[in-house]
Tab-separated table of C-alpha atoms and ligand atoms in Angstrom:
chain	number	residue	atom	x	y	z
A	163	UNK	CA	3.941	22.240	-7.957
A	164	UNK	CA	4.698	18.516	-7.005
A	165	UNK	CA	6.329	16.148	-8.826
A	166	UNK	CA	4.345	14.831	-11.907
A	167	UNK	CA	4.034	11.488	-10.577
A	168	UNK	CA	2.962	12.660	-7.377
A	169	UNK	CA	-0.207	14.033	-9.185
A	170	UNK	CA	-3.762	12.407	-9.723
A	171	UNK	CA	-5.121	11.444	-12.747
A	172	UNK	CA	-7.068	14.453	-12.805
A	173	UNK	CA	-4.556	16.578	-10.895
A	174	UNK	CA	-3.069	15.424	-14.176
A	175	UNK	CA	-5.478	15.999	-16.395
A	176	UNK	CA	-5.493	19.534	-15.188
A	177	UNK	CA	-1.542	20.303	-15.610
A	178	UNK	CA	-2.297	19.386	-19.656
A	179	UNK	CA	-5.234	21.935	-19.438
A	180	UNK	CA	-3.909	24.698	-18.420
A	181	UNK	CA	-0.516	24.013	-19.911
A	182	UNK	CA	1.864	23.050	-16.782
A	183	UNK	CA	3.135	20.595	-18.522
A	184	UNK	CA	2.577	18.581	-22.093
A	185	UNK	CA	1.662	14.999	-22.647
A	186	UNK	CA	4.983	13.947	-24.306
A	187	UNK	CA	6.351	15.760	-21.323
A	188	UNK	CA	4.328	13.924	-18.500
A	189	UNK	CA	4.726	10.626	-20.247
A	190	UNK	CA	8.854	10.715	-20.698
A	191	UNK	CA	8.362	11.492	-16.796
A	192	UNK	CA	6.332	8.095	-16.393
A	193	UNK	CA	8.769	6.294	-18.530
A	194	UNK	CA	11.615	7.111	-16.416
A	195	UNK	CA	10.306	6.526	-13.426
A	196	UNK	CA	8.994	3.163	-14.260
A	197	UNK	CA	12.778	2.908	-15.756
A	198	UNK	CA	14.002	3.875	-12.059
A	199	UNK	CA	11.575	1.224	-10.415
A	200	UNK	CA	11.595	-2.263	-12.293
A	201	UNK	CA	13.102	-3.883	-9.089
A	202	UNK	CA	9.043	-3.821	-8.092
A	203	UNK	CA	8.265	-6.652	-11.084
A	204	UNK	CA	5.339	-4.047	-12.337
A	205	UNK	CA	5.835	-4.433	-16.277
A	206	UNK	CA	6.109	-7.177	-19.025
A	207	UNK	CA	6.457	-5.206	-21.368
A	208	UNK	CA	6.909	-0.570	-21.830
A	209	UNK	CA	6.395	0.932	-25.350
A	210	UNK	CA	8.298	3.875	-25.119
A	211	UNK	CA	8.249	4.970	-28.571
A	212	UNK	CA	4.795	3.783	-29.157
A	213	UNK	CA	3.648	6.078	-26.128
A	214	UNK	CA	5.949	9.099	-26.732
A	215	UNK	CA	4.781	9.205	-30.352
A	216	UNK	CA	0.440	9.413	-29.019
A	217	UNK	CA	1.622	12.079	-26.398
A	218	UNK	CA	2.736	14.029	-29.146
A	219	UNK	CA	-0.338	13.403	-31.442
A	220	UNK	CA	-2.786	14.807	-28.194
A	221	UNK	CA	0.027	17.804	-27.311
A	222	UNK	CA	-0.551	18.504	-31.392
A	223	UNK	CA	-4.375	18.893	-30.581
A	224	UNK	CA	-3.908	20.248	-27.876
A	225	UNK	CA	-2.455	22.912	-29.593
A	226	UNK	CA	-4.363	23.120	-32.225
A	227	UNK	CA	-7.205	24.422	-29.919
A	228	UNK	CA	-9.332	21.486	-30.145
A	229	UNK	CA	-11.520	20.932	-27.232
A	230	UNK	CA	-10.367	17.362	-25.323
A	231	UNK	CA	-11.438	15.293	-23.393
A	232	UNK	CA	-10.308	14.642	-19.766
A	233	UNK	CA	-8.173	11.654	-20.666
A	234	UNK	CA	-6.168	13.201	-23.664
A	235	UNK	CA	-2.663	13.099	-22.737
A	236	UNK	CA	-2.910	11.144	-19.366
A	237	UNK	CA	-0.743	8.257	-19.166
A	238	UNK	CA	-1.876	4.567	-17.859
A	239	UNK	CA	-0.815	1.080	-18.331
A	240	UNK	CA	-3.026	-1.920	-19.015
A	241	UNK	CA	-3.038	-5.488	-17.062
A	242	UNK	CA	-1.342	-8.184	-19.451
A	243	UNK	CA	-4.963	-9.649	-19.979
A	244	UNK	CA	-5.901	-6.583	-22.186
A	245	UNK	CA	-5.015	-7.872	-25.734
A	246	UNK	CA	-3.604	-4.716	-27.360
A	247	UNK	CA	-2.428	-4.589	-30.979
A	248	UNK	CA	0.984	-3.106	-31.017
A	249	UNK	CA	2.110	-4.181	-27.759
A	250	UNK	CA	3.011	-8.233	-26.875
A	251	UNK	CA	0.041	-9.907	-25.305
A	252	UNK	CA	1.247	-12.785	-22.417
A	253	UNK	CA	-1.882	-13.103	-19.931
A	254	UNK	CA	1.764	-13.809	-17.618
A	255	UNK	CA	1.544	-17.275	-19.070
A	256	UNK	CA	4.951	-18.729	-21.325
A	257	UNK	CA	1.754	-20.066	-22.994
A	258	UNK	CA	1.761	-16.625	-24.407
A	259	UNK	CA	5.051	-15.213	-24.767
A	260	UNK	CA	5.835	-13.401	-27.747
A	261	UNK	CA	2.133	-13.396	-28.866
A	262	UNK	CA	0.982	-10.272	-30.934
A	263	UNK	CA	-2.830	-9.476	-30.957
A	264	UNK	CA	-4.352	-8.588	-34.470
A	265	UNK	CA	-6.823	-6.041	-32.541
A	266	UNK	CA	-7.284	-3.857	-29.459
A	267	UNK	CA	-9.506	-5.350	-26.547
A	268	UNK	CA	-12.865	-3.107	-26.266
A	269	UNK	CA	-11.714	-1.568	-22.979
A	270	UNK	CA	-8.773	-0.252	-24.760
A	271	UNK	CA	-9.564	0.770	-28.034
A	272	UNK	CA	-12.104	2.571	-25.861
A	273	UNK	CA	-9.764	4.469	-23.422
A	274	UNK	CA	-7.426	4.992	-27.093
A	275	UNK	CA	-10.262	6.607	-28.207
A	276	UNK	CA	-9.954	8.999	-25.162
A	277	UNK	CA	-7.098	10.162	-25.975
A	278	UNK	CA	-4.815	8.259	-23.648
A	279	UNK	CA	-1.250	7.078	-23.375
A	280	UNK	CA	-0.872	3.075	-23.111
A	281	UNK	CA	2.631	3.119	-21.974
A	282	UNK	CA	2.932	-0.329	-21.296
A	283	UNK	CA	1.725	-4.110	-20.193
A	284	UNK	CA	1.827	-5.050	-16.515
A	285	UNK	CA	2.164	-8.292	-14.431
A	286	UNK	CA	-0.098	-10.135	-13.238
A	287	UNK	CA	-1.115	-13.840	-11.961
A	288	UNK	CA	-1.101	-15.990	-15.147
A	289	UNK	CA	-4.278	-15.738	-17.235
A	290	UNK	CA	-5.615	-13.983	-13.739
A	291	UNK	CA	-5.425	-16.848	-11.414
A	292	UNK	CA	-4.379	-16.118	-8.180
A	293	UNK	CA	-4.015	-13.968	-5.663
A	294	UNK	CA	-1.047	-12.807	-4.889
A	295	UNK	CA	0.735	-12.351	-8.583
A	296	UNK	CA	2.911	-15.069	-7.445
A	297	UNK	CA	1.979	-17.399	-10.829
A	298	UNK	CA	3.266	-15.224	-12.899
A	299	UNK	CA	5.874	-16.788	-15.675
A	300	UNK	CA	7.596	-13.679	-15.399
A	301	UNK	CA	8.101	-13.226	-11.798
A	302	UNK	CA	6.232	-11.947	-8.360
A	303	UNK	CA	5.638	-7.892	-8.583
A	304	UNK	CA	6.581	-6.391	-4.718
A	305	UNK	CA	4.497	-4.641	-2.807
A	306	UNK	CA	5.448	-0.961	-2.684
A	307	UNK	CA	5.097	-0.284	1.133
A	308	UNK	CA	7.202	-3.213	1.656
A	309	UNK	CA	8.667	-5.110	-1.267
A	310	UNK	CA	9.533	-8.503	0.227
A	311	UNK	CA	5.266	-8.376	0.447
A	312	UNK	CA	2.542	-10.072	-2.475
A	313	UNK	CA	0.765	-6.764	-3.696
A	314	UNK	CA	-1.869	-8.951	-4.040
A	315	UNK	CA	-3.796	-10.900	-7.167
A	316	UNK	CA	-4.322	-10.706	-10.227
A	317	UNK	CA	-4.509	-7.301	-10.881
A	318	UNK	CA	-1.324	-7.457	-8.316
A	319	UNK	CA	1.296	-5.325	-10.738
A	320	UNK	CA	-1.587	-2.979	-11.865
A	321	UNK	CA	-2.039	-2.257	-8.005
A	322	UNK	CA	2.063	-1.187	-7.456
A	323	UNK	CA	1.946	0.578	-10.608
A	324	UNK	CA	-0.727	3.192	-8.825
A	325	UNK	CA	0.667	2.486	-4.971
A	326	UNK	CA	4.209	3.458	-6.738
A	327	UNK	CA	3.238	6.125	-8.397
A	328	UNK	CA	4.475	4.975	-11.497
A	329	UNK	CA	1.289	6.071	-13.332
A	330	UNK	CA	-1.766	7.268	-11.552
A	331	UNK	CA	-4.530	4.580	-13.174
A	332	UNK	CA	-4.189	1.616	-14.760
A	333	UNK	CA	-6.856	-1.188	-16.048
A	334	UNK	CA	-7.018	-4.508	-14.027
A	335	UNK	CA	-9.681	-7.384	-14.224
A	336	UNK	CA	-11.639	-8.983	-11.459
A	337	UNK	CA	-13.102	-12.393	-11.510
A	338	UNK	CA	-13.102	-12.964	-7.647
A	339	UNK	CA	-11.675	-10.555	-6.509
A	340	UNK	CA	-8.934	-9.156	-8.756
A	341	UNK	CA	-9.271	-5.562	-8.344
A	342	UNK	CA	-10.272	-5.391	-4.948
A	343	UNK	CA	-7.802	-7.197	-2.824
A	344	UNK	CA	-4.640	-5.835	-4.812
A	345	UNK	CA	-6.394	-2.888	-4.581
A	346	UNK	CA	-6.852	-2.812	-0.569
A	347	UNK	CA	-3.252	-4.563	0.049
A	348	UNK	CA	-1.843	-1.491	-1.910
A	349	UNK	CA	-3.902	1.271	-0.567
A	350	UNK	CA	-5.154	2.301	-3.909
A	351	UNK	CA	-8.934	2.631	-5.007
A	352	UNK	CA	-9.827	0.224	-7.615
A	353	UNK	CA	-13.687	-0.444	-8.698
A	354	UNK	CA	-14.785	-3.821	-10.275
A	355	UNK	CA	-17.972	-2.668	-12.385
A	356	UNK	CA	-21.517	-4.324	-12.389
A	357	UNK	CA	-21.029	-7.862	-14.870
A	358	UNK	CA	-22.025	-6.665	-18.344
A	359	UNK	CA	-21.193	-2.979	-17.903
A	360	UNK	CA	-17.192	-3.095	-19.151
A	361	UNK	CA	-17.083	-5.447	-22.897
A	362	UNK	CA	-14.824	-8.144	-22.345
A	363	UNK	CA	-14.096	-8.742	-25.824
A	364	UNK	CA	-10.130	-9.226	-26.057
A	365	UNK	CA	-9.756	-9.435	-21.925
A	366	UNK	CA	-8.016	-12.981	-22.228
A	367	UNK	CA	-11.222	-15.557	-20.930
A	368	UNK	CA	-10.325	-17.330	-17.173
A	369	UNK	CA	-14.209	-17.360	-16.025
A	370	UNK	CA	-16.534	-15.605	-18.560
A	371	UNK	CA	-19.592	-15.333	-16.804
A	372	UNK	CA	-17.793	-13.224	-13.708
A	373	UNK	CA	-14.742	-11.567	-15.519
A	374	UNK	CA	-15.336	-7.479	-15.742
A	375	UNK	CA	-12.408	-5.215	-16.357
A	376	UNK	CA	-12.286	-2.037	-13.963
A	377	UNK	CA	-9.846	1.076	-13.213
A	378	UNK	CA	-7.551	1.235	-10.380
A	379	UNK	CA	-6.181	4.312	-9.250
A	380	UNK	CA	-5.249	6.484	-6.212
A	381	UNK	CA	-9.398	8.192	-5.977
A	382	UNK	CA	-12.553	6.920	-6.443
A	383	UNK	CA	-12.623	10.498	-8.970
A	384	UNK	CA	-9.810	8.921	-10.495
A	385	UNK	CA	-11.735	5.877	-10.724
A	386	UNK	CA	-15.172	7.762	-12.106
A	387	UNK	CA	-12.846	9.287	-15.118
A	388	UNK	CA	-11.496	5.979	-16.193
A	389	UNK	CA	-15.082	4.012	-15.496
A	390	UNK	CA	-16.726	6.635	-17.967
A	391	UNK	CA	-14.068	5.933	-20.539
A	392	UNK	CA	-14.556	2.194	-20.705
A	393	UNK	CA	-18.091	1.246	-19.831
A	394	UNK	CA	-20.787	0.991	-22.433
A	395	UNK	CA	-22.559	-1.861	-24.551
A	396	UNK	CA	-20.482	-3.861	-26.858
A	397	UNK	CA	-21.991	-6.140	-29.514
A	398	UNK	CA	-18.777	-8.430	-29.511
A	399	UNK	CA	-19.371	-9.361	-26.058
A	400	UNK	CA	-22.694	-11.215	-26.009
A	401	UNK	CA	-22.988	-10.705	-22.351
A	402	UNK	CA	-22.282	-6.638	-22.506
A	403	UNK	CA	-25.245	-4.677	-20.907
A	404	UNK	CA	-27.867	-2.335	-22.947
A	405	UNK	CA	-27.420	-0.173	-19.281
A	406	UNK	CA	-27.248	3.451	-19.976
A	407	UNK	CA	-23.708	5.145	-18.309
A	408	UNK	CA	-24.524	7.618	-16.099
A	409	UNK	CA	-21.996	10.473	-15.593
A	410	UNK	CA	-19.860	8.919	-13.098
A	411	UNK	CA	-17.707	12.296	-12.273
A	412	UNK	CA	-20.721	14.288	-12.045
A	413	UNK	CA	-22.371	11.432	-9.920
A	414	UNK	CA	-19.430	12.198	-7.116
A	415	UNK	CA	-20.432	14.987	-6.005
A	416	UNK	CA	-24.406	15.180	-6.587
A	417	UNK	CA	-25.949	16.169	-3.537
A	418	UNK	CA	-28.222	13.591	-2.152
A	419	UNK	CA	-31.365	14.434	-0.524
A	420	UNK	CA	-31.322	16.493	2.627
A	421	UNK	CA	-27.552	16.303	2.563
A	422	UNK	CA	-25.508	19.238	4.026
A	423	UNK	CA	-21.744	20.201	3.323
A	424	UNK	CA	-20.804	18.330	6.858
A	425	UNK	CA	-22.714	15.477	5.599
A	426	UNK	CA	-23.126	14.821	2.693
A	427	UNK	CA	-24.058	10.473	3.009
A	428	UNK	CA	-26.804	11.664	4.635
A	429	UNK	CA	-30.411	9.183	3.918
A	430	UNK	CA	-27.877	6.713	2.663
A	431	UNK	CA	-28.167	3.052	4.626
A	432	UNK	CA	-25.509	0.639	5.201
A	433	UNK	CA	-25.604	-2.825	5.023
A	434	UNK	CA	-22.793	-3.816	7.750
A	435	UNK	CA	-22.980	-7.767	7.301
A	436	UNK	CA	-22.577	-9.452	10.430
A	437	UNK	CA	-20.436	-12.414	8.317
A	438	UNK	CA	-17.757	-10.079	7.122
A	439	UNK	CA	-17.148	-9.024	11.174
A	440	UNK	CA	-16.379	-12.089	12.766
A	441	UNK	CA	-13.771	-15.370	12.945
A	442	UNK	CA	-10.972	-15.097	10.310
A	443	UNK	CA	-10.780	-11.336	10.092
A	444	UNK	CA	-7.320	-10.224	11.937
A	445	UNK	CA	-7.801	-7.923	14.508
A	446	UNK	CA	-5.794	-4.755	12.621
A	447	UNK	CA	-8.255	-5.215	9.778
A	448	UNK	CA	-11.916	-5.163	11.804
A	449	UNK	CA	-10.409	-1.917	13.616
A	450	UNK	CA	-9.627	-0.131	10.225
A	451	UNK	CA	-13.014	-1.328	8.927
A	452	UNK	CA	-14.801	-0.183	12.518
A	453	UNK	CA	-13.377	2.970	12.091
A	454	UNK	CA	-14.107	3.338	8.459
A	455	UNK	CA	-17.881	2.601	9.568
A	456	UNK	CA	-17.931	5.293	12.209
A	457	UNK	CA	-16.591	7.768	9.692
A	458	UNK	CA	-19.353	6.440	7.054
A	459	UNK	CA	-21.885	7.508	10.261
A	460	UNK	CA	-20.712	11.099	10.620
A	461	UNK	CA	-20.651	11.971	7.352
A	462	UNK	CA	-24.591	11.043	7.430
A	463	UNK	CA	-24.731	7.280	6.621
A	464	UNK	CA	-26.814	5.536	8.945
A	465	UNK	CA	-25.361	1.876	10.350
A	466	UNK	CA	-27.868	-1.147	9.110
A	467	UNK	CA	-27.260	-5.195	10.333
A	468	UNK	CA	-27.238	-7.303	8.245
A	469	UNK	CA	-26.862	-11.082	7.346
A	470	UNK	CA	-25.381	-12.646	4.244
A	471	UNK	CA	-25.981	-16.000	5.343
A	472	UNK	CA	-24.271	-18.139	2.224
A	473	UNK	CA	-20.967	-16.160	2.446
A	474	UNK	CA	-18.345	-18.792	3.402
A	475	UNK	CA	-19.798	-21.316	0.920
A	476	UNK	CA	-19.117	-18.537	-1.812
A	477	UNK	CA	-15.628	-20.155	-1.827
A	478	UNK	CA	-16.545	-23.832	-2.860
A	479	UNK	CA	-19.361	-22.865	-5.082
A	480	UNK	CA	-16.194	-19.624	-6.826
A	481	UNK	CA	-14.091	-22.699	-6.562
A	482	UNK	CA	-16.028	-25.071	-9.114
A	483	UNK	CA	-17.272	-22.332	-11.265
A	484	UNK	CA	-14.318	-20.421	-12.000
A	485	UNK	CA	-12.016	-23.394	-13.289
A	486	UNK	CA	-15.379	-25.174	-15.033
A	487	UNK	CA	-15.219	-22.500	-16.936
A	488	UNK	CA	-11.314	-22.040	-16.807
A	489	UNK	CA	-10.907	-25.308	-18.348
A	490	UNK	CA	-12.941	-24.918	-21.087
A	491	UNK	CA	-11.701	-21.534	-22.272
A	492	UNK	CA	-8.294	-22.786	-21.774
A	493	UNK	CA	-8.882	-25.409	-24.515
A	494	UNK	CA	-8.086	-22.481	-26.983
A	495	UNK	CA	-4.569	-22.879	-26.036
A	496	UNK	CA	-3.616	-26.410	-28.222
A	497	UNK	CA	-0.469	-25.617	-29.740
A	498	UNK	CA	-2.182	-25.031	-33.213
A	499	UNK	CA	-3.699	-21.497	-33.324
A	500	UNK	CA	-1.360	-19.892	-31.327
A	501	UNK	CA	0.661	-19.396	-28.235
A	502	UNK	CA	3.474	-22.113	-27.489
A	503	UNK	CA	4.091	-25.451	-29.379
A	504	UNK	CA	5.968	-27.624	-27.713
A	505	UNK	CA	9.633	-28.012	-29.535
A	506	UNK	CA	9.084	-32.149	-29.910
A	507	UNK	CA	6.296	-34.323	-30.191
A	508	UNK	CA	5.194	-37.196	-31.502
A	509	UNK	CA	1.880	-37.381	-32.968
A	510	UNK	CA	-0.786	-34.517	-32.288
A	511	UNK	CA	-2.471	-35.983	-28.902
A	512	UNK	CA	1.223	-36.089	-27.788
A	513	UNK	CA	2.217	-32.268	-29.714
A	514	UNK	CA	-1.162	-31.058	-27.591
A	515	UNK	CA	0.356	-33.141	-24.692
A	516	UNK	CA	3.753	-31.507	-24.172
A	517	UNK	CA	2.347	-28.001	-25.454
A	518	UNK	CA	0.078	-27.510	-22.321
A	519	UNK	CA	1.947	-29.829	-19.409
A	520	UNK	CA	4.854	-27.028	-20.759
A	521	UNK	CA	3.132	-23.675	-21.654
A	522	UNK	CA	0.820	-23.414	-18.413
A	523	UNK	CA	2.050	-23.036	-14.547
A	524	UNK	CA	1.073	-25.142	-11.870
A	525	UNK	CA	-2.138	-23.264	-10.357
A	526	UNK	CA	-3.186	-23.213	-13.799
A	527	UNK	CA	-3.016	-26.760	-14.511
A	528	UNK	CA	-4.611	-27.148	-11.065
A	529	UNK	CA	-7.657	-25.181	-12.443
A	530	UNK	CA	-7.781	-27.037	-15.538
A	531	UNK	CA	-7.858	-30.504	-13.557
A	532	UNK	CA	-10.449	-29.190	-11.035
A	533	UNK	CA	-12.709	-27.841	-13.636
A	534	UNK	CA	-12.521	-30.985	-15.863
A	535	UNK	CA	-13.423	-32.828	-12.762
A	536	UNK	CA	-16.370	-31.254	-11.577
A	537	UNK	CA	-17.840	-31.115	-15.578
A	538	UNK	CA	-17.422	-34.632	-16.186
A	539	UNK	CA	-19.606	-37.213	-16.837
A	540	UNK	CA	-21.131	-38.406	-12.889
A	541	UNK	CA	-19.892	-35.493	-11.343
A	542	UNK	CA	-21.672	-32.606	-12.989
A	543	UNK	CA	-24.803	-33.254	-11.072
A	544	UNK	CA	-22.916	-33.198	-7.573
A	545	UNK	CA	-20.221	-30.288	-7.621
A	546	UNK	CA	-20.925	-28.110	-11.147
A	547	UNK	CA	-24.967	-28.096	-10.503
A	548	UNK	CA	-25.313	-27.504	-7.028
A	549	UNK	CA	-22.463	-25.037	-7.320
A	550	UNK	CA	-24.727	-23.214	-9.871
A	551	UNK	CA	-28.027	-23.251	-7.247
A	552	UNK	CA	-26.123	-21.967	-4.448
A	553	UNK	CA	-24.730	-19.146	-6.978
A	554	UNK	CA	-28.011	-18.074	-6.993
A	555	UNK	CA	-28.972	-18.044	-3.636
A	556	UNK	CA	-25.878	-16.409	-2.546
A	557	UNK	CA	-27.784	-13.311	-5.387
A	558	UNK	CA	-30.855	-13.593	-3.617
A	559	UNK	CA	-29.263	-12.946	-0.467
A	560	UNK	CA	-27.884	-9.933	-1.408
A	561	UNK	CA	-31.255	-8.918	-2.979
A	562	UNK	CA	-33.103	-9.674	0.427
A	563	UNK	CA	-30.731	-7.158	1.795
A	564	UNK	CA	-31.118	-4.459	-0.248
A	565	UNK	CA	-34.111	-4.909	0.843
A	566	UNK	CA	-33.253	-2.727	3.555
A	567	UNK	CA	-29.518	-0.507	2.739
A	568	UNK	CA	-28.213	1.065	0.016
A	569	UNK	CA	-24.457	0.143	0.132
A	570	UNK	CA	-22.951	-2.935	1.865
A	571	UNK	CA	-19.670	-2.407	3.772
A	572	UNK	CA	-16.874	-4.424	5.177
A	573	UNK	CA	-12.889	-5.553	4.376
A	574	UNK	CA	-11.996	-6.525	1.664
A	575	UNK	CA	-9.657	-8.778	2.944
A	576	UNK	CA	-8.750	-11.111	5.665
A	577	UNK	CA	-5.569	-9.883	6.527
A	578	UNK	CA	-2.892	-7.409	4.846
A	579	UNK	CA	-0.519	-8.270	2.647
A	580	UNK	CA	1.977	-11.590	3.759
A	581	UNK	CA	5.436	-11.959	2.900
A	582	UNK	CA	6.396	-13.319	-0.632
A	583	UNK	CA	6.600	-16.839	-0.781
A	584	UNK	CA	4.827	-17.678	2.603
A	585	UNK	CA	2.210	-19.410	1.255
A	586	UNK	CA	2.411	-23.204	0.572
A	587	UNK	CA	-1.002	-24.332	0.437
A	588	UNK	CA	-3.559	-22.962	-2.235
A	589	UNK	CA	-7.113	-23.866	-0.527
A	590	UNK	CA	-5.396	-21.593	2.342
A	591	UNK	CA	-5.131	-18.517	-0.718
A	592	UNK	CA	-8.856	-19.561	-2.223
A	593	UNK	CA	-9.911	-19.286	1.697
A	594	UNK	CA	-8.338	-15.246	1.931
A	595	UNK	CA	-11.200	-14.460	-1.353
A	596	UNK	CA	-13.953	-14.873	0.990
A	597	UNK	CA	-15.061	-11.629	1.539
A	598	UNK	CA	-15.029	-10.682	-2.201
A	599	UNK	CA	-16.023	-13.306	-3.806
A	600	UNK	CA	-19.587	-13.141	-3.192
A	601	UNK	CA	-20.224	-10.124	-5.400
A	602	UNK	CA	-18.188	-11.535	-8.056
A	603	UNK	CA	-20.977	-14.407	-7.989
A	604	UNK	CA	-23.841	-12.452	-7.441
A	605	UNK	CA	-22.015	-10.348	-10.712
A	606	UNK	CA	-22.602	-6.912	-8.307
A	607	UNK	CA	-20.162	-3.812	-8.715
A	608	UNK	CA	-18.026	-3.720	-5.550
A	609	UNK	CA	-15.456	-1.095	-4.821
A	610	UNK	CA	-12.013	-0.843	-2.538
A	611	UNK	CA	-11.323	2.230	-0.893
A	612	UNK	CA	-8.188	2.945	1.706
A	613	UNK	CA	-9.114	3.119	4.971
A	614	UNK	CA	-6.377	2.647	7.265
A	615	UNK	CA	-3.019	0.910	7.816
A	616	UNK	CA	-2.572	-2.973	9.886
A	617	UNK	CA	-0.029	-4.335	10.885
A	618	UNK	CA	3.720	-3.492	9.775
A	619	UNK	CA	2.002	0.030	8.719
A	620	UNK	CA	0.714	-1.857	5.702
A	621	UNK	CA	-2.354	-0.911	3.875
A	622	UNK	CA	-6.461	-1.730	5.062
A	623	UNK	CA	-8.826	-1.938	2.423
A	624	UNK	CA	-13.006	-0.594	2.585
A	625	UNK	CA	-15.186	-2.779	0.122
A	626	UNK	CA	-17.904	-0.977	-0.780
A	627	UNK	CA	-20.772	-3.401	-2.520
A	628	UNK	CA	-23.960	-2.012	-4.679
A	629	UNK	CA	-26.723	-3.536	-5.918
A	630	UNK	CA	-26.765	-3.843	-9.741
A	631	UNK	CA	-25.622	-0.664	-11.752
A	632	UNK	CA	-25.097	1.076	-8.754
A	633	UNK	CA	-21.356	1.871	-9.812
A	634	UNK	CA	-22.404	5.935	-9.189
A	635	UNK	CA	-23.268	5.531	-5.507
A	636	UNK	CA	-20.690	3.371	-4.617
A	637	UNK	CA	-18.397	5.646	-6.343
A	638	UNK	CA	-20.435	9.003	-4.788
A	639	UNK	CA	-19.996	7.389	-1.274
A	640	UNK	CA	-16.203	6.613	-1.715
A	641	UNK	CA	-15.724	10.576	-2.871
A	642	UNK	CA	-17.182	11.726	0.280
A	643	UNK	CA	-15.023	8.886	2.181
A	644	UNK	CA	-11.662	10.776	0.942
A	645	UNK	CA	-13.056	13.908	0.642
A	646	UNK	CA	-12.853	13.709	4.999
A	647	UNK	CA	-9.794	11.345	5.140
A	648	UNK	CA	-6.191	11.017	3.350
A	649	UNK	CA	-5.736	6.860	3.774
A	650	UNK	CA	-5.765	7.294	-0.233
A	651	UNK	CA	-2.946	9.888	-0.204
A	652	UNK	CA	-0.447	7.965	2.056
A	653	UNK	CA	2.671	6.491	-0.315
A	654	UNK	CA	4.493	4.265	1.256
A	655	UNK	CA	7.652	5.949	2.362
A	656	UNK	CA	10.147	3.897	0.455
A	657	UNK	CA	9.330	4.811	-2.349
A	658	UNK	CA	9.650	8.994	-1.774
B	926	LIG	N1	-7.869	-14.904	-6.144
B	926	LIG	C1	-9.324	-15.216	-7.152
B	926	LIG	C2	-8.547	-16.712	-7.645
B	926	LIG	O1	-7.529	-17.032	-7.976
B	926	LIG	C3	-9.542	-14.031	-8.243
B	926	LIG	C4	-8.287	-13.954	-9.175
B	926	LIG	C5	-9.243	-13.125	-10.049
B	926	LIG	O2	-10.493	-12.231	-9.786
B	926	LIG	N2	-9.390	-13.043	-11.696
B	926	LIG	O3	-9.617	-16.856	-8.784
């Protein structure tokens, strides 16, 4: 048997079921590996004692002959945006240093109920604002493919932990690309479900009309296993959808009409947006994505040329709407109810001012200022209202595209991972979100699957975007791709 950390989540689950290992042994192995790789900056908190206790309880259930779900006893870790009872939650902000939630986020509770062992909390960009994990108040997370480079963000460390095989799977959140982009830059698989699929209850709010939880793992199969447990209606989230949750795992291999073993994607129409393959995308990313399209074609799919004409506009639209919502959501951090409070202050206003000046990092402050500005009297119509109208048009463009295709495919990020510290201009950072923002604004499901190695041998991702509630089709497509390719099995050499 290969080393426990080389196994996927599904393989770890099988190893537990067949008695090849125990949850305690697996969890201890994971804890040792996490301790041996602190240089990656992945974990903000490790709960060894709590994890081993949960693992022991799983082993006891198994020994007692109970019939257990596939996730029972497998260790994972949560992005530090999910509140967790018994483990600190910081959103990678100084504002929430030492904060302990009295309850679990719904996604965390659902995974717990499935028997998952949570080993700790993962670094990310402060309040999930960023695309490089450089905005954490607790230091950078490093890309295991080249530790001088960013892993992407904001779920940067969720990607690092999987790519470095510290844990087989993690949770992430995606507001404008934060699951898909780090997955692409670290060579792993991640899916942002349809808005409303996973409960946002207990997910620290950034931009509530965009925030979604999702799984990150090495394979589409593992993502399906986790998404199954994470999904479902929750009355405590007002935008959670009353939508039946299909069997995502069964859907991976469910045969399409007319398909053969060699051509499992027969009949699938893959839309190729010309805006995703034009200027601004680096040659290595283009080449890997074009090869992936050819692979999909050889698996039976038909490529269809489409256009998403407002792709570029998604950048100003998102960077108005997301900061507007953030400025409102983050007003709760006032030093009164919870979190950081300035040590010395005069009157109440002075306390607010000092607390927020000390507690928030530069990018968070920038967004609060932008958001406050675009919502203010006299500017609201010119910015916020216009952005909302364009958001609708972007969603309409997708609906027009889905009349002629079933899934849309293209790059996730215009380049491979850049060096840590190499960006000084926030606007340049925002521009790099161009291919992930459109699906976020439309509320559509999107995923990233590894599809090649680009410059410097760094991973490139293929993005698949589906229509509403079509996660199963995305997972099926990615699974077929992964059965025919081995990009998802490549591991960073330095961390053998
Ligand atoms: N990079 C984008 C931003 O900075 C997306 C972040 C996210 O999805 N949480 O807002």
